[in-house]
Coordinates of C-alpha atoms (C1' of nucleotides) in Angstrom, one line a residue:
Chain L
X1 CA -47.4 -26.7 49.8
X2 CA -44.2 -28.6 48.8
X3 CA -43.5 -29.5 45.5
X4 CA -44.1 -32.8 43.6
X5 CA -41.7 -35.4 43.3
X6 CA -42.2 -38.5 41.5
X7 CA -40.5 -41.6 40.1
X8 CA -38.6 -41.5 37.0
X9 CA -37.8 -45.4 35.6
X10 CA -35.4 -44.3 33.1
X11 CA -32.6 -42.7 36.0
X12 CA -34.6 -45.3 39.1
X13 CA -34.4 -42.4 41.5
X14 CA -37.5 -39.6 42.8
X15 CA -36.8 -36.3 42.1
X16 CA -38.4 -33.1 41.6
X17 CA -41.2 -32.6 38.8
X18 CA -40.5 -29.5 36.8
X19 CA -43.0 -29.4 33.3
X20 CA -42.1 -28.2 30.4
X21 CA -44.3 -25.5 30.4
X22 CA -45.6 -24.0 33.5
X23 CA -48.8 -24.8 34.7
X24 CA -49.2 -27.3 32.1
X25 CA -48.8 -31.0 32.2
X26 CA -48.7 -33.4 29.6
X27 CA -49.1 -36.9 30.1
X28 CA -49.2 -39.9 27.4
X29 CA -50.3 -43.0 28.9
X30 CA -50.6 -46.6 27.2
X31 CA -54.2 -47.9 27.3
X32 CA -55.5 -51.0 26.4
X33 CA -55.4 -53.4 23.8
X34 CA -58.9 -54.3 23.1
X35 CA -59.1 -58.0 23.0
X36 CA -60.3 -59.6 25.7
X37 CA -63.1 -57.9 28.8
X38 CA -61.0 -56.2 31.4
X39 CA -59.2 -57.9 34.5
X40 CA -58.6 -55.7 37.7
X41 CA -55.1 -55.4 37.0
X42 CA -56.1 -53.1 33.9
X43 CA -58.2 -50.9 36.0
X44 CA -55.8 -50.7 38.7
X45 CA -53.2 -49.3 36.3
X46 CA -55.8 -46.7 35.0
X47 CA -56.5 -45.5 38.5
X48 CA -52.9 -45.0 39.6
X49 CA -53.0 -42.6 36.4
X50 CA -55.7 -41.5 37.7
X51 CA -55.2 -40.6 40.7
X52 CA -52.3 -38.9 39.6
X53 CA -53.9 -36.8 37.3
X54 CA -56.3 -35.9 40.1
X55 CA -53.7 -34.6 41.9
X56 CA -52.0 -32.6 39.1
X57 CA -55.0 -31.0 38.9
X58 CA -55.2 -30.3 42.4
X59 CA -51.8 -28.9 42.6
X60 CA -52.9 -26.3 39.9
X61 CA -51.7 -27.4 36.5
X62 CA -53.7 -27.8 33.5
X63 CA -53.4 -31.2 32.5
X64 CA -53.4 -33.0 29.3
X65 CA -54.3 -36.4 29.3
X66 CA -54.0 -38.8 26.6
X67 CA -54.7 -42.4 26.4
X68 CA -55.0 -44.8 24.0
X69 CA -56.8 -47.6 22.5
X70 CA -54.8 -50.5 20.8
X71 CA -57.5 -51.6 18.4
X72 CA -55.8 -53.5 15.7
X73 CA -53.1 -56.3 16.9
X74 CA -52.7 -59.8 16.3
X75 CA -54.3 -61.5 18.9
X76 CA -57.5 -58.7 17.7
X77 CA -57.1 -60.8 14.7
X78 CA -56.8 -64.0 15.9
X79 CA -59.6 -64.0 18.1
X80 CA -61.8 -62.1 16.2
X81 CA -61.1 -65.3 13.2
X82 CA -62.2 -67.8 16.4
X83 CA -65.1 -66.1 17.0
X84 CA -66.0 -65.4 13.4
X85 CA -67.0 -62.1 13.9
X86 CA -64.7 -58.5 12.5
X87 CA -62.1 -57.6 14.0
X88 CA -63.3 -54.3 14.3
X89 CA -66.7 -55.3 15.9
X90 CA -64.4 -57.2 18.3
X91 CA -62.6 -54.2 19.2
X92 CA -65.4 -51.9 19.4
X93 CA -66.7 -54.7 22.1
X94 CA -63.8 -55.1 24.5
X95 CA -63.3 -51.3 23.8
X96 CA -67.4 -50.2 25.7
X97 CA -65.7 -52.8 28.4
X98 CA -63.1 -51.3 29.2
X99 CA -64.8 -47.9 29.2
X100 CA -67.5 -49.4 31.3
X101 CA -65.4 -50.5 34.1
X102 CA -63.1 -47.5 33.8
X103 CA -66.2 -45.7 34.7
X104 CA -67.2 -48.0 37.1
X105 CA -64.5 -47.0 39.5
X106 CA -64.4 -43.4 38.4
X107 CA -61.5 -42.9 35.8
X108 CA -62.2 -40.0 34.1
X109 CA -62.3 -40.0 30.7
X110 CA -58.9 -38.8 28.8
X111 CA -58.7 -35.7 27.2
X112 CA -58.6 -37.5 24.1
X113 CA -58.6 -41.4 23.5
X114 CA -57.0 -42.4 20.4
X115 CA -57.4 -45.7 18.4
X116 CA -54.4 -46.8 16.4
X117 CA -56.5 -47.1 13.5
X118 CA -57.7 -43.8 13.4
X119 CA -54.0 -42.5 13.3
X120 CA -52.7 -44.5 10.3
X121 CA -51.4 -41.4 8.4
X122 CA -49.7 -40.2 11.1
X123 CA -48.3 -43.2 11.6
X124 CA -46.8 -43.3 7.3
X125 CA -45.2 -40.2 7.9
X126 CA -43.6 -40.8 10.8
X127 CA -42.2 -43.9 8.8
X128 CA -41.6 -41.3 5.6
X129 CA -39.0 -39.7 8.0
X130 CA -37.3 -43.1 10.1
X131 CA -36.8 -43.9 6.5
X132 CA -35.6 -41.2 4.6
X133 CA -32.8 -40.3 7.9
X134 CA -31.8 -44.2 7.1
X135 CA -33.4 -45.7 11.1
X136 CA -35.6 -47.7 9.2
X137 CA -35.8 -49.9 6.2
X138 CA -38.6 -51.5 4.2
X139 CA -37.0 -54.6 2.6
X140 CA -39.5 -55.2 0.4
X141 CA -41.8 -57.5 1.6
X142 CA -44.6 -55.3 2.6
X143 CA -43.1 -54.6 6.4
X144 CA -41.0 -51.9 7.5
X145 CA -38.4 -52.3 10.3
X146 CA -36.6 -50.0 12.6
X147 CA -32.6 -51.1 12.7
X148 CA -32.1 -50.8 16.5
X149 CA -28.1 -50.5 15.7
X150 CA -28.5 -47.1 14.1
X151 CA -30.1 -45.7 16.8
X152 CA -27.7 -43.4 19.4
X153 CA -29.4 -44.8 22.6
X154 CA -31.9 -48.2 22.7
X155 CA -32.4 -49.7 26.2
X156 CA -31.8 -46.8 28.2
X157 CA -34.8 -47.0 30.3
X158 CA -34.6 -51.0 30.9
X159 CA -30.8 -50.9 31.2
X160 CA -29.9 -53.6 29.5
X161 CA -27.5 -54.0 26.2
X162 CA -28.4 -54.8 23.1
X163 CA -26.4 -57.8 22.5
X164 CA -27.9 -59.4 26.4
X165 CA -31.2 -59.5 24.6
X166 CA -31.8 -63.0 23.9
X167 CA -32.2 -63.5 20.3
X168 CA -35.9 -63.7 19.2
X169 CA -37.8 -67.2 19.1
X170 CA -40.7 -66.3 17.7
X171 CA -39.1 -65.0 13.9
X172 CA -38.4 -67.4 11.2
X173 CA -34.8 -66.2 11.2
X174 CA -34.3 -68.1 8.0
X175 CA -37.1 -66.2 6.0
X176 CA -36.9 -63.1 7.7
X177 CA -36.0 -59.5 6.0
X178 CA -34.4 -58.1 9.2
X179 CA -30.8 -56.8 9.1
X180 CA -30.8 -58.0 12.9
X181 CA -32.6 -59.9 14.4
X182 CA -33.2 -57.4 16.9
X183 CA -34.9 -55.0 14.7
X184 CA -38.4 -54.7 15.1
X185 CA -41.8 -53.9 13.1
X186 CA -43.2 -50.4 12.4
X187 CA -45.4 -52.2 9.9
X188 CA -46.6 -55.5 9.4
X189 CA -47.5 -56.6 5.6
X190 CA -51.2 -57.6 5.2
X191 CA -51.3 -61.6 5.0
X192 CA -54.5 -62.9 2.7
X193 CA -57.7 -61.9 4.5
X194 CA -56.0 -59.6 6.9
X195 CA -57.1 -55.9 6.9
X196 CA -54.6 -53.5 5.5
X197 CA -53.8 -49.5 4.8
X198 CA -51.7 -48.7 2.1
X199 CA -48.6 -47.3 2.0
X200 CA -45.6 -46.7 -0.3
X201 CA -44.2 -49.5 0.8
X202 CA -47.0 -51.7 0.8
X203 CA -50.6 -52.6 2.4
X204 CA -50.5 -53.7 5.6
X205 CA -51.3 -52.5 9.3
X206 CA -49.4 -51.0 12.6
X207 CA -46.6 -52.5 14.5
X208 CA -47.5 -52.4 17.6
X209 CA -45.1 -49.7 19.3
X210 CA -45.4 -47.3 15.9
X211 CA -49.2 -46.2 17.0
X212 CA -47.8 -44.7 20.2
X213 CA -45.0 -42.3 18.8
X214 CA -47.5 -41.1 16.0
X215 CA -50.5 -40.5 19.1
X216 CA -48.3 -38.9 21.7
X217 CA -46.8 -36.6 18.9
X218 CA -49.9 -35.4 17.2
X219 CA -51.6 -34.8 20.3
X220 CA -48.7 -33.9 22.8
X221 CA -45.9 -32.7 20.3
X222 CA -42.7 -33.2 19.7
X223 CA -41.8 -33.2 24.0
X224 CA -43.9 -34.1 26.5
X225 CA -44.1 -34.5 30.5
X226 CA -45.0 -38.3 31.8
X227 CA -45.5 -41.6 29.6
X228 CA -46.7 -44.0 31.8
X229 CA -48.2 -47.6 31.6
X230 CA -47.7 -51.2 33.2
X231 CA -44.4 -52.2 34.2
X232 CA -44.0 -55.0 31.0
X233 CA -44.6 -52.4 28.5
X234 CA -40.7 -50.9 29.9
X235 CA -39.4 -53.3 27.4
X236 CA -40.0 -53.5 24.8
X237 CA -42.8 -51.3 24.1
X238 CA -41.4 -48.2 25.6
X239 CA -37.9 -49.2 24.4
X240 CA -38.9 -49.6 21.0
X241 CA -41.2 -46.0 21.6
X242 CA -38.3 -44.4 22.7
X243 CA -36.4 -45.4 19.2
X244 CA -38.7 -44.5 17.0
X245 CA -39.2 -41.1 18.5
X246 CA -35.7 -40.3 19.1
X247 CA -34.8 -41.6 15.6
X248 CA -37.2 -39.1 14.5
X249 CA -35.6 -36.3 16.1
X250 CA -38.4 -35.8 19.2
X251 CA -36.9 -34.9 22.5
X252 CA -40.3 -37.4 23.3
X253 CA -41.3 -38.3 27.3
X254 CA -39.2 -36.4 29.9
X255 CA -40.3 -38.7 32.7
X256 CA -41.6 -42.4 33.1
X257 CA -43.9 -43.6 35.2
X258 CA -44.9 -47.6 35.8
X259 CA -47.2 -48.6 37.8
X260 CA -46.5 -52.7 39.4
X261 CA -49.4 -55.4 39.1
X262 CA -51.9 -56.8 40.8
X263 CA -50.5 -61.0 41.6
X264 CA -52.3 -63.8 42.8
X265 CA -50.1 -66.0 44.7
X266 CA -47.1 -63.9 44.2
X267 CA -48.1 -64.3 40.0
X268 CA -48.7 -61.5 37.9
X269 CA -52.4 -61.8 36.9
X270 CA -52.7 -62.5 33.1
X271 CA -55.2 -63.9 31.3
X272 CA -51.9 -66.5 29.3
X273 CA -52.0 -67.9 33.2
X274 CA -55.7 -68.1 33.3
X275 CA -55.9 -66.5 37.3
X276 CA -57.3 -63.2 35.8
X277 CA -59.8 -61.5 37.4
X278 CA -62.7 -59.7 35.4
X279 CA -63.7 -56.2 36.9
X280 CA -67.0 -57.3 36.4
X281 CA -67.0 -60.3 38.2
X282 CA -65.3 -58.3 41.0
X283 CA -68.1 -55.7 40.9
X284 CA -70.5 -58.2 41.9
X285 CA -68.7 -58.4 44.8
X286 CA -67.5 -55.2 46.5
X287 CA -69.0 -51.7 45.1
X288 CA -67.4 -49.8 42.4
X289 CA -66.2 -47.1 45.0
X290 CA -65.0 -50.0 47.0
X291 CA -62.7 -51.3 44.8
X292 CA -61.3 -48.6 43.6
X293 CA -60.2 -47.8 47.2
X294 CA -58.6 -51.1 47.5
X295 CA -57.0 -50.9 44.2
X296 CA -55.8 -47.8 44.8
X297 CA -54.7 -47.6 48.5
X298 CA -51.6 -49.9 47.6
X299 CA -48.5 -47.5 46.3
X300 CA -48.3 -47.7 42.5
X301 CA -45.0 -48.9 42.2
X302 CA -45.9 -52.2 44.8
X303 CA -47.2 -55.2 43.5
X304 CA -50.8 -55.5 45.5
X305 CA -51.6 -59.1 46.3
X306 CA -54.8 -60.2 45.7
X307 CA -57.2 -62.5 47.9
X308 CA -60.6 -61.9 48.5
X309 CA -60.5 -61.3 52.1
X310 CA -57.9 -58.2 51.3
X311 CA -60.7 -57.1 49.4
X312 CA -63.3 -57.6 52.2
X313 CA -61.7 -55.9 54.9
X314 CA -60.3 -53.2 52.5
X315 CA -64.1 -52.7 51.7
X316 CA -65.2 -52.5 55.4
X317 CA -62.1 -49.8 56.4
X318 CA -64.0 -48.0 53.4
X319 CA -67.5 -47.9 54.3
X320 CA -66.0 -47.1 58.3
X321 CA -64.6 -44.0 56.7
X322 CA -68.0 -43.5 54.4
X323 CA -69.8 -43.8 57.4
X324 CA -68.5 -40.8 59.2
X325 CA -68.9 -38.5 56.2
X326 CA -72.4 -39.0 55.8
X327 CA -72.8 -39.0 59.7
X328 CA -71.1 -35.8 59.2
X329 CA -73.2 -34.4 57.3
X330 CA -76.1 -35.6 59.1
X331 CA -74.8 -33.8 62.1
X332 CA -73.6 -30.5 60.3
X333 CA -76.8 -30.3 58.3
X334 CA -74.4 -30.1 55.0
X335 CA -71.9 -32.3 52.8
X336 CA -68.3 -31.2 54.4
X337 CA -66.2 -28.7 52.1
X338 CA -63.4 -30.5 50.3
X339 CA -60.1 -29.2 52.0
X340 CA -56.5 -31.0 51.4
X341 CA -54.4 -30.9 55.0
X342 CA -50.8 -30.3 54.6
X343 CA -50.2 -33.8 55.4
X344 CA -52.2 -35.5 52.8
X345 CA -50.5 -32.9 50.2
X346 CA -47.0 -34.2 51.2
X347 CA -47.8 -37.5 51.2
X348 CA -48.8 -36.9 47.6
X349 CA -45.9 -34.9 46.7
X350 CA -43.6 -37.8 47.9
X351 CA -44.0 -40.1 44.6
X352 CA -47.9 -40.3 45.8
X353 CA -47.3 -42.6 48.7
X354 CA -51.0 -43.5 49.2
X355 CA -50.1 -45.1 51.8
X356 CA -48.7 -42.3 53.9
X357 CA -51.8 -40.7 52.8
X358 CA -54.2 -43.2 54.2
X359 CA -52.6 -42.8 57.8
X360 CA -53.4 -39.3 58.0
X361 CA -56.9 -40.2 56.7
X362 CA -56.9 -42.7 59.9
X363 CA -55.8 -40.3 62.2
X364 CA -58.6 -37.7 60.3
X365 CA -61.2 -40.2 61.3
X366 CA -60.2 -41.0 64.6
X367 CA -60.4 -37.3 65.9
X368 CA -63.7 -36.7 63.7
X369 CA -65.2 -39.4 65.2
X370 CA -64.5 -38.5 68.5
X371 CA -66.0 -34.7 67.5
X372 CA -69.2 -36.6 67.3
X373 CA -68.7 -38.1 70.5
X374 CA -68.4 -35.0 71.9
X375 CA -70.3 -32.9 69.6
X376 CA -67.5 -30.9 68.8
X377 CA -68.9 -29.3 65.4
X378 CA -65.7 -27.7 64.7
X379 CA -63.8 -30.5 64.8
X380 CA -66.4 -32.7 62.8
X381 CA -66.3 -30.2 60.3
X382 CA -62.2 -30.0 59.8
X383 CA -62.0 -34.0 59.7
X384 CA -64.7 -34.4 57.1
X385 CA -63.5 -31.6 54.9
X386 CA -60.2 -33.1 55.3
X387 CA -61.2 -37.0 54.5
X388 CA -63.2 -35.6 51.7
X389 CA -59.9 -33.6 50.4
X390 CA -57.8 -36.9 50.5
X391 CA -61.1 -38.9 49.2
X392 CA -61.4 -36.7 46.0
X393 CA -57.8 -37.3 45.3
X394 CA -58.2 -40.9 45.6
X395 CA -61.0 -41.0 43.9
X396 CA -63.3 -42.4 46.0
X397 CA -65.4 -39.2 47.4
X398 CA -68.9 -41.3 48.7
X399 CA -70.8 -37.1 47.5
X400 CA -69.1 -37.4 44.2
X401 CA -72.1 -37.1 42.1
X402 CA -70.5 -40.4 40.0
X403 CA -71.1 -42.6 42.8
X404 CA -74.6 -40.6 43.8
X405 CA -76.1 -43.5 42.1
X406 CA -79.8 -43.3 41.2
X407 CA -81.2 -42.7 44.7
X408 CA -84.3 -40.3 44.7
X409 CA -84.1 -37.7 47.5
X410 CA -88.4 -38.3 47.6
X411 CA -87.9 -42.2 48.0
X412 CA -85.2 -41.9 50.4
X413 CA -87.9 -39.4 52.5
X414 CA -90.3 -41.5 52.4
X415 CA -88.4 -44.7 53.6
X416 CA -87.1 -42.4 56.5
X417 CA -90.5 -41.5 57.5
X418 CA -91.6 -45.3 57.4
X419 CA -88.5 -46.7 59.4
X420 CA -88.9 -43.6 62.0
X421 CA -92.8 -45.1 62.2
X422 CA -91.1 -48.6 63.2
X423 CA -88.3 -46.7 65.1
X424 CA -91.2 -44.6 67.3
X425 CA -92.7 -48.4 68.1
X426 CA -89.0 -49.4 69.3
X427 CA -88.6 -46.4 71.6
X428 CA -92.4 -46.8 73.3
X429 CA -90.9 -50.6 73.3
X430 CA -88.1 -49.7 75.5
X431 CA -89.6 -47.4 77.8
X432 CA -91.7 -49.5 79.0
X433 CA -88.8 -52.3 79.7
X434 CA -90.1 -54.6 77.0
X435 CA -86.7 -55.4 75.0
X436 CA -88.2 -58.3 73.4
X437 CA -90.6 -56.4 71.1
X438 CA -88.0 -53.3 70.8
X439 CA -85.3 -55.9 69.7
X440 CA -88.0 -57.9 67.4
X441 CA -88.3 -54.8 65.5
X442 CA -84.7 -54.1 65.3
X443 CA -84.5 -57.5 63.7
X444 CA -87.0 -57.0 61.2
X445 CA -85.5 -54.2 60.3
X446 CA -82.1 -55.8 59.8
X447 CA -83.6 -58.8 57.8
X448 CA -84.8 -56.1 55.4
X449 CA -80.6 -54.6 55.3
X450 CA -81.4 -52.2 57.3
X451 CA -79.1 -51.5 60.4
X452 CA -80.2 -49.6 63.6
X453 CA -77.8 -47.8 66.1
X454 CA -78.3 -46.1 69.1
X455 CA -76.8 -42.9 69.4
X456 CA -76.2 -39.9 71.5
X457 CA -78.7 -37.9 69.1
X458 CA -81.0 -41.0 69.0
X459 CA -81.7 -43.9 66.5
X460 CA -79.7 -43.6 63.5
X461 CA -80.7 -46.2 60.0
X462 CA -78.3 -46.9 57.3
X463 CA -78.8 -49.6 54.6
X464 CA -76.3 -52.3 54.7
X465 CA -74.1 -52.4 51.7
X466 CA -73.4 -55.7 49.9
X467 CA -70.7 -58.7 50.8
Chain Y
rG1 C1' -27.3 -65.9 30.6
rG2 C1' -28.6 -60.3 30.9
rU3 C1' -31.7 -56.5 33.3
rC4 C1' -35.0 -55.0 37.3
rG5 C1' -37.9 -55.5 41.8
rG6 C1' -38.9 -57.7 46.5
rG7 C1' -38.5 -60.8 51.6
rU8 C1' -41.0 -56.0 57.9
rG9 C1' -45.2 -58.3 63.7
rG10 C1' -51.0 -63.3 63.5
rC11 C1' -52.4 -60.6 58.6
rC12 C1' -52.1 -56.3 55.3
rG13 C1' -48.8 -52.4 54.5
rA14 C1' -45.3 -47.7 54.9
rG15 C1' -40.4 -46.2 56.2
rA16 C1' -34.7 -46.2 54.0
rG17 C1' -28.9 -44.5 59.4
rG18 C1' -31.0 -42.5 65.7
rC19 C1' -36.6 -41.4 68.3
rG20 C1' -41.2 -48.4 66.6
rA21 C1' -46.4 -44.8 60.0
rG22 C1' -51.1 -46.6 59.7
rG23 C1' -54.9 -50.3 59.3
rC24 C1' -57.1 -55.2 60.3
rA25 C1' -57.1 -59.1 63.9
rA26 C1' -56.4 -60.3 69.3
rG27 C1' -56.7 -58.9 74.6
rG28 C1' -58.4 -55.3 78.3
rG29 C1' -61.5 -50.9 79.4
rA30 C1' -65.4 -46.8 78.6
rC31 C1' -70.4 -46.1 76.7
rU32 C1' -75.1 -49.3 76.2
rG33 C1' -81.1 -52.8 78.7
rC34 C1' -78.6 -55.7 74.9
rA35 C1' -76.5 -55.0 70.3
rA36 C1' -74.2 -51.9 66.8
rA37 C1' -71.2 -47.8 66.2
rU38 C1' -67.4 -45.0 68.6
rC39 C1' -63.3 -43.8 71.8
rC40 C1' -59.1 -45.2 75.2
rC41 C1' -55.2 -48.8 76.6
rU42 C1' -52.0 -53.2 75.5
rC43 C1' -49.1 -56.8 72.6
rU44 C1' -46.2 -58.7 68.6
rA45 C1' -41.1 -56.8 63.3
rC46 C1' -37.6 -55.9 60.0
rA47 C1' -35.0 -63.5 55.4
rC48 C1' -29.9 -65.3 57.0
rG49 C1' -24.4 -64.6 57.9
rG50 C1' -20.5 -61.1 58.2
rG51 C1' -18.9 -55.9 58.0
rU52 C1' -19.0 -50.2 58.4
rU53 C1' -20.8 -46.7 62.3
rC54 C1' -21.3 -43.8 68.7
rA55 C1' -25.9 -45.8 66.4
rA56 C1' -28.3 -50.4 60.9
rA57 C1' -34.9 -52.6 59.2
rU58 C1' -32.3 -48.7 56.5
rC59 C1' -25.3 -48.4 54.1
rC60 C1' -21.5 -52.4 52.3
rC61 C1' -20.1 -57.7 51.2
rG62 C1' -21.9 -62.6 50.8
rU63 C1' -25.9 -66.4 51.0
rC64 C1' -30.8 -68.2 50.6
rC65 C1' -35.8 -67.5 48.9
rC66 C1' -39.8 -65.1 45.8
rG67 C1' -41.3 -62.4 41.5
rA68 C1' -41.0 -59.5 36.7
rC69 C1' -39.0 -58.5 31.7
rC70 C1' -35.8 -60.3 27.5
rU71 C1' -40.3 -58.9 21.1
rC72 C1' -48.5 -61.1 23.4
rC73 C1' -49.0 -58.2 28.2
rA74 C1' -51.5 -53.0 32.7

RNA sequence: GGUCGGGUGGCCGAGAGGCGAGGCAAGGGACUGCAAAUCCCUCUACACGGGUUCAAAUCCCGUCCCGACCUCCA
C-alpha cells in the first residue's frame, strides 16, 4: 500500500506523513463552541476528521483523537442573559446537539472530549509559565495577555506580518491594558454577574485560544501529529495556539489540517449571515447516511456548494450504490466482506481525494452490477467487498450496525411473506395476459412506498426511502 | 491595505506539462407485456490576453471576476 500524504497549511504543500511515534497518531482537533444548534457546515468539518481518522485507522495506526468542547465564551454569555437561562445549562444544550447530529451521520465519538471549563487549572499553569518566561503579562486588571512581539515566530501558518494586521476595532484602545494592541487574552477578568475561577492574578474565565494549548497538552503532550479545524480558526485561533504553546516551550502540532466550508451562493454559511442550515432541518430531508455522503464526497479542502437539488441527486447516486450492496447480499446469501482495492487506498493516501475515491467506487458498481446481470458471483462478491471497503472509510457503510436502525429481522419476515402473497397474485396476473390487475397491484404496492422490479431471479421489493 | 483560495462541458466535480477522472442530465441502443432497475454507445471543457515549451487546463507575466481571513466563526 503507498504511504499517506496529506496537506500541511503551515508550508501549503502535500507531503509525506511520518508520526512521531510509530504506529501511533495523535490528532487535536477544534470542536465546537456550544452556543447555538448545529448548521451542516459544523458536521461537515467533523466528518472530514472523521473520515480521516477512519482511515488512520485503517492504514494501521493507533489513533488518538481529541476534540473539544468550547463551553464558556462570550456569545455563551450573552445568549444565555437573552434567554435568561445559565450559561452552563445553555451549553450543556447546544452541547447534546451537537453530539446528536454528530451521531446522526456517524462521527465517532473522540477519544476524549474536553470542555474548557473542566481544564481551568491546566489552563493557570500554563499561564504560571507564559508569565514567569516574560510572554505574558497580567497588568492588573483581572486579564492576562500574551505580548505577540516577544514571541520568536507569530503568523507563521497564515503568513502574514504582524504589523499587516489591521489594528483591532473592537478594543477600547484608550482604556485598554495591552502593551500592543495586537496582544491578545489568555484570560478575561470576571465583569459583575459573570462566572469566574480564581487565579493569582484575579477571577475571571478563559480566553478563548488558552483552552486549546492546556487540552492538546494534557491529553496529547508536549508534541503532537495533526491539529485541525475550519479554515477561520487559521487566524487567529491557531495563530494565537501556536504562541502560547511555543512561548511555553512545546514543539506543539507538527502538521495542520483545515478543512473549507460549506457556501450558499458562493457565501460561507454562518449563522452572522442568517443562510445557515440546521443539521436537523436537513435530516428531515435526506437520511443521516445520506448526508453524510454528500458532505463528505466533496474534497476537504474545496468549498462544497450548497443547493438542495446537489443534495437530492447526491442522495439518489447513494441509495444506487446502497442498492447494489443489499442486492448483493441478497444474491450471495451474506453481507459482502469489507476489502479496500489498491485504488481506493491511493486515492486516500493522496491528501484523501474523495473524489478520486468515488470514481473507483463508480467503476466498482458498474462491473458489480453487471456480475448480477450475468450472475457472475465472483465478481459480485469482489465489487461489494470493495464498495463496502471505500464505504466504511467514508463513513457511510448501509451494514454498519449505526445505520441498522430499529428494523426487526421478525417484522421485516413477516412483511416479506405478505408482499410475496400480493406478489404470487401479480405473477398468476400476468400469466394469464391480464396486465391490468398485475399492474393494479404493483400500484398498490407503490402507494404503500413500496417499489417492485422485475428481475432475472424474479420479483424483487424494496421500500422507498424518503425525498 | 496585507494574507490566502478559486474561475473546468447543460449541471456537479477531479486533475496540475503530453495520452479528455468520475457522476448527474441529454440522445441512441439492449433487456421488459409495460414499468423499474441494470448494462452498452454518443455528445459537450478548461475566465480573458500574452509568453515559455516539440507539447499548456496544468508553468510564467498581465487583466477581469468570485470568495475567505485580518481578534465572534467549522
Amino acid at each position: 500500500m503507498s504511504a499517506l500524504n496529506l496537506y500541511d497549511t503551515a508550508t501549503r504543500q502535500v507531503g509525506k506523513f511520518t508520526p512521531i511515534k510509530s504506529g501511533e497518531v495523535s490528532i487535536y482537533v477544534c470542536g465546537a463552541t456550544v452556543q447555538a444548534s448545529p448548521h451542516i457546515g459544523h458536521i461537515r468539518s467533523a466528518i472530514n476528521f472523521d473520515t480521516l481518522r477512519r482511515w488512520l485507522i485503517k492504514s494501521g495506526y493507533n489513533v488518538t483523537f481529541i476534540r473539544n468542547v468550547t463551553d464558556i465564551d462570550d456569545k455563551i454569555l450573552q445568549k444565555a442573559a437573552q434567554e435568561k437561562t445559565p450559561w452552563w445549562a445553555l451549553a450543556m444544550k447546544y452541547e447534546r446537539e451537537f453530539t446528536a447530529a454528530f451521531d446522526a451521520v456517524n462521527v465517532r465519538p473522540p477519544t476524549y472530549e474536553p470542555r474548557a471549563t473542566g481544564h481551568i487549572t491546566a489552563m493557570v499553569e500554563l499561564m504560571q509559565i507564559l508569565i514567569d518566561n516574560g510572554s505574558a503579562y497580567a497588568p492588573g486588571n483581572g486579564d492576562v495577555y500574551l505580548e505577540v512581539r516577544t514571541v520568536k515566530r507569530y503568523l507563521t501558518l497564515s503568513g502574514q506580518r504582524i504589523d499587516d494586521l489591521l489594528p483591532a476595532t473592537d478594543d477600547d484602545l484608550a482604556t485598554s491594558k495591552k502593551r500592543d494592541p495586537r496582544d491578545f487574552a489568555l484570560w478575561k477578568s470576571a465583569k459583575p454577574g459573570e462566572p469566574s475561577w480564581p487565579t493569582p492574578w484575579g477571577a475571571g474565565r478563559p480566553g478563548w485560544h488558552l483552552e486549546c494549548s492546556a487540552m492538546a497538552h494534557a491529553y496529547l503532550g508536549e508534541s503532537f501529529d495533526i491539529h485541525g479545524g475550519g479554515l477561520d480558526l487559521i487566524f487567529p485561533h491557531h495563530e494565537n495556539e501556536i504562541a502560547q504553546s511555543e512561548a511555553a516551550g512545546y514543539g506543539f502540532a507538527k502538521r495542520w489540517l483545515h478543512n473549507a466550508w460549506v457556501t450558499q451562493s458562493g457565501e460561507k454559511m454562518s449563522k452572522s449571515l442568517g443562510n445557515s442550515l440546521l443539521v436537523a432541518v436537513i435530516l428531515q430531508r435526506v437520511r443521516g447516511i445520506e448526508l453524510r455522503w454528500y458532505l463528505g464526497s466533496a474534497h476537504y479542502r474545496s468549498m462544497l456548494e450548497y443547493s438542495e437539488s446537489a443534495l437530492d441527486e447526491s442522495a439518489i447516486a447513494f441509495r444506487r450504490i446502497e442498492s447494489f450492496l443489499k442486492r448483493s447480499a441478497e444474491t450471495l446469501g451474506k453481507i459482502p466482506d469489507s476489502v479496500v482495492s489498491d485504488s481506493f487506498a491511493a486515492a486516500m493516501n493522496d491528501d484523501l481525494a474523495v473524489p478520486a475515491g468515488l470514481a473507483t467506487i463508480s467503476e466498482n458498481l458498474r462491473l458489480g452490477n453487471q456480475g448480477i446481470t450475468d450472475a457472475d458471483t465472483a465478481a459480485i462478491s469482489k465489487n461489494a467487498s470493495e464498495i463496502r471497503g471505500a464505504l466504511e472509510i467514508l463513513g457511510c457503510d448501509p451494514f454498519d450496525s449505526h445505520f441498522a436502525g430499529s428494523a426487526r429481522s421478525d417484522l421485516t419476515a413477516a412483511m416479506d411473506g405478505v408482499i410475496k402473497l400480493a406478489l404470487a397474485e401479480r405473477a398468476s396476473a400476468r400469466d394469464r395476459k391480464d396486465f391490468a390487475a398485475s399492474d393494479a397491484i404493483r400500484d398498490g404496492l407503490l402507494a404503500l412506498g413500496i417499489t417492485i422490479e422485475d428481475t432475472a431471479q424474479g420479483p424483487r421489493w424494496s421500500i422507498m426511502e424518503k425525498s
